[in-house]
Tab-separated table of N, CA and C in Angstrom:
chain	number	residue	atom	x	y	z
A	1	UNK	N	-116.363	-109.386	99.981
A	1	UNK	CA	-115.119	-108.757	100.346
A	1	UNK	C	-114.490	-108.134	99.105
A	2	UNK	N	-113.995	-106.930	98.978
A	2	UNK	CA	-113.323	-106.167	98.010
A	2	UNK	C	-112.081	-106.153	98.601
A	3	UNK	N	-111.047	-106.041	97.259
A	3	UNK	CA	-109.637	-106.024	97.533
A	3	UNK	C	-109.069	-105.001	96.780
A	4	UNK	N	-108.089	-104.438	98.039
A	4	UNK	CA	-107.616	-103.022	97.290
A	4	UNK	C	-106.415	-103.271	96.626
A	5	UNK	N	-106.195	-103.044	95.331
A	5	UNK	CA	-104.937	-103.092	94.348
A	5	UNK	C	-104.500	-101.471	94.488
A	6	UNK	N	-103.211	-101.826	94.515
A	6	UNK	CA	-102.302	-100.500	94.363
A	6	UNK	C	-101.184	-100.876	93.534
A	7	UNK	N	-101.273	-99.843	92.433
A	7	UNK	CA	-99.844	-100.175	91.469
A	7	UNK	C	-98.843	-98.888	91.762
A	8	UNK	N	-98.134	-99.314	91.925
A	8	UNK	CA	-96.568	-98.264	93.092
A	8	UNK	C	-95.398	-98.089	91.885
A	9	UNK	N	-95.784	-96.752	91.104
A	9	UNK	CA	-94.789	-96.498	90.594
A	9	UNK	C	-95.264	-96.338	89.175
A	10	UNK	N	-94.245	-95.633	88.668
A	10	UNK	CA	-94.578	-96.006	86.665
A	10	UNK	C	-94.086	-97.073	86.511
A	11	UNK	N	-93.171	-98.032	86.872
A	11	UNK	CA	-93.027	-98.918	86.548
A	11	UNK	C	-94.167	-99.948	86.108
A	12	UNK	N	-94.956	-99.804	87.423
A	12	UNK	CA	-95.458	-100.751	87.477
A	12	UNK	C	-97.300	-100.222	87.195
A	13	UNK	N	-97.368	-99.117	86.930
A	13	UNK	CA	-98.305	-98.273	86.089
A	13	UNK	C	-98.620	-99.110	84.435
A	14	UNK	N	-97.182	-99.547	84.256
A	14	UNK	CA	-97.605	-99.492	82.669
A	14	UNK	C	-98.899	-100.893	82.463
A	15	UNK	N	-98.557	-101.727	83.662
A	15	UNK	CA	-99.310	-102.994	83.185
A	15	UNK	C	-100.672	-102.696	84.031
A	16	UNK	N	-101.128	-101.389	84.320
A	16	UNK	CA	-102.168	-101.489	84.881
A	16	UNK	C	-103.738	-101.578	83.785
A	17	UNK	N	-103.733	-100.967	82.872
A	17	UNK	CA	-104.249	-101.224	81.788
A	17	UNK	C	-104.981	-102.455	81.761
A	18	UNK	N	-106.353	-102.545	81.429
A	18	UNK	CA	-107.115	-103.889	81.240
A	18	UNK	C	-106.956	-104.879	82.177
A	19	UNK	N	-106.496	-104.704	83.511
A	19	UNK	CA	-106.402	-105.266	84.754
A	19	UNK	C	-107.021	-105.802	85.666
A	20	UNK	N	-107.968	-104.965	85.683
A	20	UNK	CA	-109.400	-104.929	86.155
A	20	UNK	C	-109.674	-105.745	85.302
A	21	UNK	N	-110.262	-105.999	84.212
A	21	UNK	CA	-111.177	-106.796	83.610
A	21	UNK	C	-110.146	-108.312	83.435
A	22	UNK	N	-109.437	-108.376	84.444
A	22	UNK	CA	-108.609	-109.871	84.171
A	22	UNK	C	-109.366	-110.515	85.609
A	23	UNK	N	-110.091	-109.443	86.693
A	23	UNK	CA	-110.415	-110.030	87.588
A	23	UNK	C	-111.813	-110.362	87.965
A	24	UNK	N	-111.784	-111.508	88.439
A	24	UNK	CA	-113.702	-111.616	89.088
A	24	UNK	C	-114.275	-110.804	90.698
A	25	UNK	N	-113.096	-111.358	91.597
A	25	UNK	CA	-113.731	-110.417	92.479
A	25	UNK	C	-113.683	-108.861	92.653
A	26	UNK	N	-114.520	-108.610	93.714
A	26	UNK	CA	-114.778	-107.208	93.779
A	26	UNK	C	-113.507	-106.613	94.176
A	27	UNK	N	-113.160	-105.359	93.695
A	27	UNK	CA	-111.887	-104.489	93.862
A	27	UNK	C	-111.984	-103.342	93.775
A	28	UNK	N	-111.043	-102.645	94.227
A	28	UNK	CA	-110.877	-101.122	93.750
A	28	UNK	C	-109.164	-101.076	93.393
A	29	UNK	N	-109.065	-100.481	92.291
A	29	UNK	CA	-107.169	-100.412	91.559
A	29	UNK	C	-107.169	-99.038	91.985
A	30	UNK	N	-105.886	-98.674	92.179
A	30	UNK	CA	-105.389	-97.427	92.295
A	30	UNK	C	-103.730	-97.543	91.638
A	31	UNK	N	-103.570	-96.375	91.067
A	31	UNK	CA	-102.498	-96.313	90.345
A	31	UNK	C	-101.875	-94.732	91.148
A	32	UNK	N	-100.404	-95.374	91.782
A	32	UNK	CA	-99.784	-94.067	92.392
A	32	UNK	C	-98.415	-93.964	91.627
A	33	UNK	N	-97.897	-92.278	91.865
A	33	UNK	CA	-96.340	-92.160	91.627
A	33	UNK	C	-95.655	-93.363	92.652
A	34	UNK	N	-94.277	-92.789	92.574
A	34	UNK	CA	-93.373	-93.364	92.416
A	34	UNK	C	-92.768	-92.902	94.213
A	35	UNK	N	-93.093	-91.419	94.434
A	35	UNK	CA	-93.041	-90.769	95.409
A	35	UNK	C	-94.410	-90.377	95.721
A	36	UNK	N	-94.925	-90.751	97.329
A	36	UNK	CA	-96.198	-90.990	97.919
A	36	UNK	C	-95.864	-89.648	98.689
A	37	UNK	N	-96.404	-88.381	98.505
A	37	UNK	CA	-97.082	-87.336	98.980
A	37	UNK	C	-98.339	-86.570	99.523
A	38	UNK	N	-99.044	-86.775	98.968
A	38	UNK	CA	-100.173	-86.842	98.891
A	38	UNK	C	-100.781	-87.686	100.410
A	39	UNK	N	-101.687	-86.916	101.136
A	39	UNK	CA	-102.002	-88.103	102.111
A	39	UNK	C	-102.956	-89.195	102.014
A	40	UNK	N	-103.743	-88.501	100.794
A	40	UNK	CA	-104.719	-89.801	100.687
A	40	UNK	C	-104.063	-91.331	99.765
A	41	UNK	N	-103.067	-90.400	98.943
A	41	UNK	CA	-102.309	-91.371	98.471
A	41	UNK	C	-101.254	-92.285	99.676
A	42	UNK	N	-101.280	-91.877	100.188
A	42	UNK	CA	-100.339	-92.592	101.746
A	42	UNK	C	-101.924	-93.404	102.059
A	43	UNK	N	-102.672	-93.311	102.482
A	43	UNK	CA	-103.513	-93.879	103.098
A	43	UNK	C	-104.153	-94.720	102.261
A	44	UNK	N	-104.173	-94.948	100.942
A	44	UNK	CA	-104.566	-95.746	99.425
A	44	UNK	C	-102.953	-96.862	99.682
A	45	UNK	N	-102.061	-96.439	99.684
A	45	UNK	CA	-100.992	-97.381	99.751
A	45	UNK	C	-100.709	-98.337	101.194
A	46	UNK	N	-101.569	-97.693	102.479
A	46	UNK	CA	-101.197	-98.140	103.849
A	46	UNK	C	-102.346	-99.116	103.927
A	47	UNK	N	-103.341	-99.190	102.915
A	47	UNK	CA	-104.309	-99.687	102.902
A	47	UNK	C	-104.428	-101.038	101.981
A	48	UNK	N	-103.737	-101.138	101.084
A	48	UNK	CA	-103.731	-101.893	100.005
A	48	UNK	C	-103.655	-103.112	100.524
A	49	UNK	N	-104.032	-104.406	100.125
A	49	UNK	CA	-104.442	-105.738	100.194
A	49	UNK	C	-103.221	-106.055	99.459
A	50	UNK	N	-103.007	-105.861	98.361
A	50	UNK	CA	-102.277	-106.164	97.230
A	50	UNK	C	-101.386	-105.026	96.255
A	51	UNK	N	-99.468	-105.381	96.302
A	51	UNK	CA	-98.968	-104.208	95.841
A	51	UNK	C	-98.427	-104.280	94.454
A	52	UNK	N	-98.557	-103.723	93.609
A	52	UNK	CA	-97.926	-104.338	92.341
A	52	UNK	C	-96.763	-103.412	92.579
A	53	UNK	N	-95.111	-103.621	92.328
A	53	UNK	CA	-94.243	-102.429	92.163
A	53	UNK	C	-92.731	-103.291	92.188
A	54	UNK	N	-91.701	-102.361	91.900
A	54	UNK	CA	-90.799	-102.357	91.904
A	54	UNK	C	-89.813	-102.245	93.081
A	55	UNK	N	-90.407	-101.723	93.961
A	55	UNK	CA	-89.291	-101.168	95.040
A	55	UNK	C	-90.379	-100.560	96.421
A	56	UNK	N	-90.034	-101.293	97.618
A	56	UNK	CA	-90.578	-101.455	99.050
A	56	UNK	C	-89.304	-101.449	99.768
A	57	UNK	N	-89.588	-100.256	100.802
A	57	UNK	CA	-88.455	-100.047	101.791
A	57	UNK	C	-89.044	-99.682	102.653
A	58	UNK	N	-88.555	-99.800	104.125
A	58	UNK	CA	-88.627	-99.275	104.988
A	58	UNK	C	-89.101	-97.923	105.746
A	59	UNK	N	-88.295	-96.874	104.338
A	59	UNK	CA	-89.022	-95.738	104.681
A	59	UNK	C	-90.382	-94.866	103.765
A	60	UNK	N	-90.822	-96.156	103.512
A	60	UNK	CA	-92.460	-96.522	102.675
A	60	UNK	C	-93.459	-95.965	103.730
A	61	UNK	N	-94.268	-95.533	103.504
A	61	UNK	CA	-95.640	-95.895	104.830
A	61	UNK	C	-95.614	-97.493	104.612
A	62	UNK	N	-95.872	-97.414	106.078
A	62	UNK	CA	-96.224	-99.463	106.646
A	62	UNK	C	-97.815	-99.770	105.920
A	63	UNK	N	-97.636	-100.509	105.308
A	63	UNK	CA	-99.251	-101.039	104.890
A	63	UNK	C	-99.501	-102.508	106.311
A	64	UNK	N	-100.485	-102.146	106.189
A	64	UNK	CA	-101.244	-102.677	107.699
A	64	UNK	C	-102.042	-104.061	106.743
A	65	UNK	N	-102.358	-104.073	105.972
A	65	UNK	CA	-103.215	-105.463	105.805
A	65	UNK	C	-102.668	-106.251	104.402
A	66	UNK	N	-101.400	-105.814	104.064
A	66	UNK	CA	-101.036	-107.025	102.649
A	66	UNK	C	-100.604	-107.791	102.902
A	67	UNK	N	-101.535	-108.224	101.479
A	67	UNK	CA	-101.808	-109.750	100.983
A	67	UNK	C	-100.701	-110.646	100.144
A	68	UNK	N	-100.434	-109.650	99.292
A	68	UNK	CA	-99.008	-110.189	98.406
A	68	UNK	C	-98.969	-108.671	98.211
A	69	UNK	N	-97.493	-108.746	97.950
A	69	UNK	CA	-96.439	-107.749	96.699
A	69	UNK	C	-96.296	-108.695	95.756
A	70	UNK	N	-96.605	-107.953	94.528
A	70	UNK	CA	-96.446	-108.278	93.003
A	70	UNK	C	-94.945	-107.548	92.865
A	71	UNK	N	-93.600	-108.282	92.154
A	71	UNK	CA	-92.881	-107.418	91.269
A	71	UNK	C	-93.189	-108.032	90.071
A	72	UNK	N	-93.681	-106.923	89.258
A	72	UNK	CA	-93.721	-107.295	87.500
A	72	UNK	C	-92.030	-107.183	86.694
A	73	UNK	N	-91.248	-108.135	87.543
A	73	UNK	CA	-90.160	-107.901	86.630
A	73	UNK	C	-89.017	-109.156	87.105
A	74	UNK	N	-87.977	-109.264	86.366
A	74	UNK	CA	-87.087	-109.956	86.817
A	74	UNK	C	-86.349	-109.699	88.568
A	75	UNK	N	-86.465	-110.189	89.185
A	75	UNK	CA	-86.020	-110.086	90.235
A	75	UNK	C	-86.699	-109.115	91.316
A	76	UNK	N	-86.104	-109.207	92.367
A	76	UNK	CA	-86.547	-108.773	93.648
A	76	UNK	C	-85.775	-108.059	94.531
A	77	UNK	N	-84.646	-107.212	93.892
A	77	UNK	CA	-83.336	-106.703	94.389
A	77	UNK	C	-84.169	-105.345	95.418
A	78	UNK	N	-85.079	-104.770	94.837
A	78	UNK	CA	-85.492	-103.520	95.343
A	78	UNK	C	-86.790	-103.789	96.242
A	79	UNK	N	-86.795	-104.839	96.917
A	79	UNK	CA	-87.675	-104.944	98.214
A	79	UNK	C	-86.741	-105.623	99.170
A	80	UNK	N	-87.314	-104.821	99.863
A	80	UNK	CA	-86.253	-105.012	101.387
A	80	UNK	C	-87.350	-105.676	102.583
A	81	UNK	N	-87.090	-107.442	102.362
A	81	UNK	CA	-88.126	-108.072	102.756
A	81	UNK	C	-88.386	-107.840	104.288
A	82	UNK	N	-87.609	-107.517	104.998
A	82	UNK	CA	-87.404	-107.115	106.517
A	82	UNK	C	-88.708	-106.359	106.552
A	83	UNK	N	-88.650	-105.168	105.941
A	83	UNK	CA	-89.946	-104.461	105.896
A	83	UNK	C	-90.987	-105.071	105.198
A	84	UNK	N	-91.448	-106.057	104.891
A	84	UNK	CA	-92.820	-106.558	104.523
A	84	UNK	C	-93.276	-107.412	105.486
A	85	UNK	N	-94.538	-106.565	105.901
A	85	UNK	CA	-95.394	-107.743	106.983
A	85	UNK	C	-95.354	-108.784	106.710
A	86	UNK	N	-95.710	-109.215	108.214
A	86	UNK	CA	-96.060	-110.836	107.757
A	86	UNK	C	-96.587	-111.422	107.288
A	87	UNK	N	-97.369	-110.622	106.987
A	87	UNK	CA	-99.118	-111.215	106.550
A	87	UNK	C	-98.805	-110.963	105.110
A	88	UNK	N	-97.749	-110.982	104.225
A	88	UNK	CA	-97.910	-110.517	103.050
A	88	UNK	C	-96.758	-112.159	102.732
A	89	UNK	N	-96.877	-112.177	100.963
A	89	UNK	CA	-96.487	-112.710	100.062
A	89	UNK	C	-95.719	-112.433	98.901
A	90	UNK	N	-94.736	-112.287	98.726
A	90	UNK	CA	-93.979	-111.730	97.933
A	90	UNK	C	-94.242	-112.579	96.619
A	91	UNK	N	-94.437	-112.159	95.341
A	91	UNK	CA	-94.445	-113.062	93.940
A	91	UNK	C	-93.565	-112.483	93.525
A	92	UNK	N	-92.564	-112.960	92.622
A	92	UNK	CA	-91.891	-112.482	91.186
A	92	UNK	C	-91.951	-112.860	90.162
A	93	UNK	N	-92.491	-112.158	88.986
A	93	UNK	CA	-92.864	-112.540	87.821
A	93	UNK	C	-91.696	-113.268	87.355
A	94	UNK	N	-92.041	-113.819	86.679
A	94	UNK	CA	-91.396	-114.453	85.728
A	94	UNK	C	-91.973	-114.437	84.079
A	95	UNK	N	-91.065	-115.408	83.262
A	95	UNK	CA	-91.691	-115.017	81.407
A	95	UNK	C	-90.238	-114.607	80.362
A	96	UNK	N	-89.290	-114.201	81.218
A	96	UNK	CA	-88.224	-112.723	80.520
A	96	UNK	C	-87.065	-113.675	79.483
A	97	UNK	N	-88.073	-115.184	79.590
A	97	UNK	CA	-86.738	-116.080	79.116
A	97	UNK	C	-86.801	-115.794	77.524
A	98	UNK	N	-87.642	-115.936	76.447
A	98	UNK	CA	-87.667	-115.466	75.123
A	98	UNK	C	-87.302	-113.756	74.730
A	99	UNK	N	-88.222	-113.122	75.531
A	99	UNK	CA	-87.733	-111.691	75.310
A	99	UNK	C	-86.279	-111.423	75.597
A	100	UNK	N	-85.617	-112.072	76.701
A	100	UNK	CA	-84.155	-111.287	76.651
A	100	UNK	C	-82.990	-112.174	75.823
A	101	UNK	N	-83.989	-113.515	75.639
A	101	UNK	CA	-83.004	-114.233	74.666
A	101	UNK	C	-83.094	-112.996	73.072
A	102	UNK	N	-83.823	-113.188	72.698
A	102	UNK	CA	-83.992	-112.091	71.584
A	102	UNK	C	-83.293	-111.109	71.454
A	103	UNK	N	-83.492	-110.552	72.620
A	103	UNK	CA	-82.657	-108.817	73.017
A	103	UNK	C	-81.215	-109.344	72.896
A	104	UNK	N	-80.859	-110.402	73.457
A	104	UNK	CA	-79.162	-110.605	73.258
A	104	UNK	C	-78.982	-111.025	71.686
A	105	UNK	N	-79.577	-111.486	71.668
A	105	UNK	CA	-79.400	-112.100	69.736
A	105	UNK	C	-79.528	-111.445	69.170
A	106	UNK	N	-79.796	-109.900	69.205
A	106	UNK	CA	-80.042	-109.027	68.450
A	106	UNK	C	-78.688	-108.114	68.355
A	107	UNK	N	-78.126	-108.319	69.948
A	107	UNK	CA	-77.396	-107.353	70.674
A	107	UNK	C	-76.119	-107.601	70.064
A	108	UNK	N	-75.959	-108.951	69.935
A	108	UNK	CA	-74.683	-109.857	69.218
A	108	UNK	C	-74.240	-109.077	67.568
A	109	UNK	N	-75.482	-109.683	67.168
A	109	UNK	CA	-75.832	-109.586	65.614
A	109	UNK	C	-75.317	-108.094	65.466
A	110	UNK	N	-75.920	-107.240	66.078
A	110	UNK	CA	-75.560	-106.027	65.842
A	110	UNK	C	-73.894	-105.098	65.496
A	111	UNK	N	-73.214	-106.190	66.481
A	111	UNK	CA	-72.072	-105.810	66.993
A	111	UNK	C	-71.076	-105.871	65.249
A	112	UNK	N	-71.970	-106.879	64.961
A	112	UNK	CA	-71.523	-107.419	63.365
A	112	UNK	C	-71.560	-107.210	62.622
A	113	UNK	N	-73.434	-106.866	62.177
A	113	UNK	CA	-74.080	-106.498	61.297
A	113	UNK	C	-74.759	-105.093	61.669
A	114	UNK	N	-74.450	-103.685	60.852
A	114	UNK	CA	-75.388	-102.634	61.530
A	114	UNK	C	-77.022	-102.774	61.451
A	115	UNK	N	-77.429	-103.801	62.184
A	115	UNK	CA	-78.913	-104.417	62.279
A	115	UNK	C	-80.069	-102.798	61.787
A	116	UNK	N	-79.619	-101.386	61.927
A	116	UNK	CA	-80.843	-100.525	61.822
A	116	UNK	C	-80.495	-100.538	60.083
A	117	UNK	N	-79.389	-100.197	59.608
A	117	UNK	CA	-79.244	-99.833	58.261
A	117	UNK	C	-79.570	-101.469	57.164
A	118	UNK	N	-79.340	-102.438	58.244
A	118	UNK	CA	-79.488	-103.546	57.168
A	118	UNK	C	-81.382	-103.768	57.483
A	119	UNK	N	-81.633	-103.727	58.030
A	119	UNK	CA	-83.290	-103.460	58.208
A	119	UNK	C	-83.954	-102.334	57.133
A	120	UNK	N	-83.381	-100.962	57.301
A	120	UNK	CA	-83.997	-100.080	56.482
A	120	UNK	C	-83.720	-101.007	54.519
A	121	UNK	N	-82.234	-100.955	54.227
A	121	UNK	CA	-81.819	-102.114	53.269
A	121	UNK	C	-82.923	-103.328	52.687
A	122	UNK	N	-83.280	-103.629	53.964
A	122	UNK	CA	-84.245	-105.034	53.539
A	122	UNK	C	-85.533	-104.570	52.738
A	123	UNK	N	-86.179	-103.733	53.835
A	123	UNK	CA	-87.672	-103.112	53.596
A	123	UNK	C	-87.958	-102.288	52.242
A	124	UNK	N	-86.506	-102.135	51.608
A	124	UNK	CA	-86.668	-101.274	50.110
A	124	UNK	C	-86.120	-102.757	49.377
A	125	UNK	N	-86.051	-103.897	49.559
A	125	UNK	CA	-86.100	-105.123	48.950
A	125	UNK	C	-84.467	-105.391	48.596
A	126	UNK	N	-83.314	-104.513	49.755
A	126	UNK	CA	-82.302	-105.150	49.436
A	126	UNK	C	-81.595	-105.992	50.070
A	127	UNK	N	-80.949	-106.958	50.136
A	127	UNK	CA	-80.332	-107.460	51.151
A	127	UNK	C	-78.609	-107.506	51.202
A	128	UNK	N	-78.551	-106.191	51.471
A	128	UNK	CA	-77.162	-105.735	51.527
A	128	UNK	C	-75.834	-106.617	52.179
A	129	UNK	N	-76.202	-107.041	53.314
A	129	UNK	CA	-75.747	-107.671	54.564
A	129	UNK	C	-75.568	-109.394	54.078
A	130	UNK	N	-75.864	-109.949	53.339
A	130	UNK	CA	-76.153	-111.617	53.230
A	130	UNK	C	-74.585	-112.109	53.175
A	131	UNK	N	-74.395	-112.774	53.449
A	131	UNK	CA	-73.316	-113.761	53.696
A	131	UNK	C	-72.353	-113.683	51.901
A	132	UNK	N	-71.198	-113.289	52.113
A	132	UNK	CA	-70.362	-113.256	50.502
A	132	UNK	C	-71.784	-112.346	50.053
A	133	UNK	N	-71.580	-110.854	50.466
A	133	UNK	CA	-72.867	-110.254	49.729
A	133	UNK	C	-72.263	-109.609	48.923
A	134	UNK	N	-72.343	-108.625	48.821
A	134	UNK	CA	-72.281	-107.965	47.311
A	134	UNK	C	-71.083	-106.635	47.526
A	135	UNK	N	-70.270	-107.395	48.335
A	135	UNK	CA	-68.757	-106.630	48.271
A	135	UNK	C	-68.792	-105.845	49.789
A	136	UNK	N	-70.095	-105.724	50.300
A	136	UNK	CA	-69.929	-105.112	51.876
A	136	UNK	C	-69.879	-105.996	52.722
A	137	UNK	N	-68.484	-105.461	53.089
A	137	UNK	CA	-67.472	-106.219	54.742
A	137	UNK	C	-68.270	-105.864	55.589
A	138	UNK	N	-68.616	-107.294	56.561
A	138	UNK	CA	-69.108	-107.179	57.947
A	138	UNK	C	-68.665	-108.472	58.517
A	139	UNK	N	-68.047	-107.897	59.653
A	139	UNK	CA	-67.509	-109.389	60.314
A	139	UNK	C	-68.566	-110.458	60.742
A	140	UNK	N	-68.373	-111.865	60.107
A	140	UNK	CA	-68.570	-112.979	60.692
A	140	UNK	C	-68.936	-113.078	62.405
A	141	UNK	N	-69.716	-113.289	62.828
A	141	UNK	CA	-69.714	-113.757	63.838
A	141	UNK	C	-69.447	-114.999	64.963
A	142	UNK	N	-69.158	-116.161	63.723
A	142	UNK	CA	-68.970	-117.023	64.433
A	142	UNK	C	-67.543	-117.216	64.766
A	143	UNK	N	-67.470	-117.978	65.704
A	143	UNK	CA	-65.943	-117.920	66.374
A	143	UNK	C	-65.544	-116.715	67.884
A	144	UNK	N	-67.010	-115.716	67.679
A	144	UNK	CA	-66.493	-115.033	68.469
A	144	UNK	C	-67.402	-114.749	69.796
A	145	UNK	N	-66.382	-114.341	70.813
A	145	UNK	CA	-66.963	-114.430	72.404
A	145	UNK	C	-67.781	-112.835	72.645
């Protein structure tokens, strides 16, 4: 038995890459826009076993035989489960807990410290920015919301 993968969207394009070789059974991947025109591309998506994407609605072509919807992302706001057969499985990735901790700690820091100019600063071996540094004001962060 072969299983048809369809990745629905650029979104969900980007992780199609080396995909195939993560799997053992037999398959065929297809990678579509975002907007399904095309009729063979309608009939590649009405067909799919398995959907990787961002966003399933109603006024989608009906896929007749899925297996799961993949969202590769935080949440599930942009599938409108009413419209997913029965026969299907919804997953949501998960993982986003280090990366967006980061992204906020950066986001903070920034507000404080101009994180691009004290970076360029560092990489020519200065450290402009250090705590009682060398006469350049940048607000403290602690204490604040």
């Amino acid at each position: 038995m072969s299983f048809s993968i369809v990745f629905h969207g650029s979104n969900a394009a980007v992780f199609a890459d080396g995909f195939s070789n993560l799997l053992d059974a037999p398959h065929t991947l297809t990678i579509l826009t975002d907007t399904l025109i095309d009729p063979a591309d309608i009939q590649r998506f009405q067909q799919a076993d398995v959907i990787i994407g961002i966003s399933y609605h109603a006024s989608l072509p009906p896929v007749k035989n899925l297996k799961l919807y993949h969202v590769p992302g935080a949440g599930y706001d942009g599938i409108d489960l009413s419209a997913l057969p029965g026969t299907s499985h919804l997953c949501n990735c998960y993982g986003h807990e280090q990366p967006i901790a980061e992204y906020v700690m950066a986001a903070i820091l920034n507000r404080a410290i101009p994180m691009t100019h004290a970076d360029e600063q560092l990489r020519q071996g200065q450290w402009t920015y250090w705590a009682g540094g060398s006469g350049i004001k940048h607000q403290e962060i602690a204490g604040l919301t």
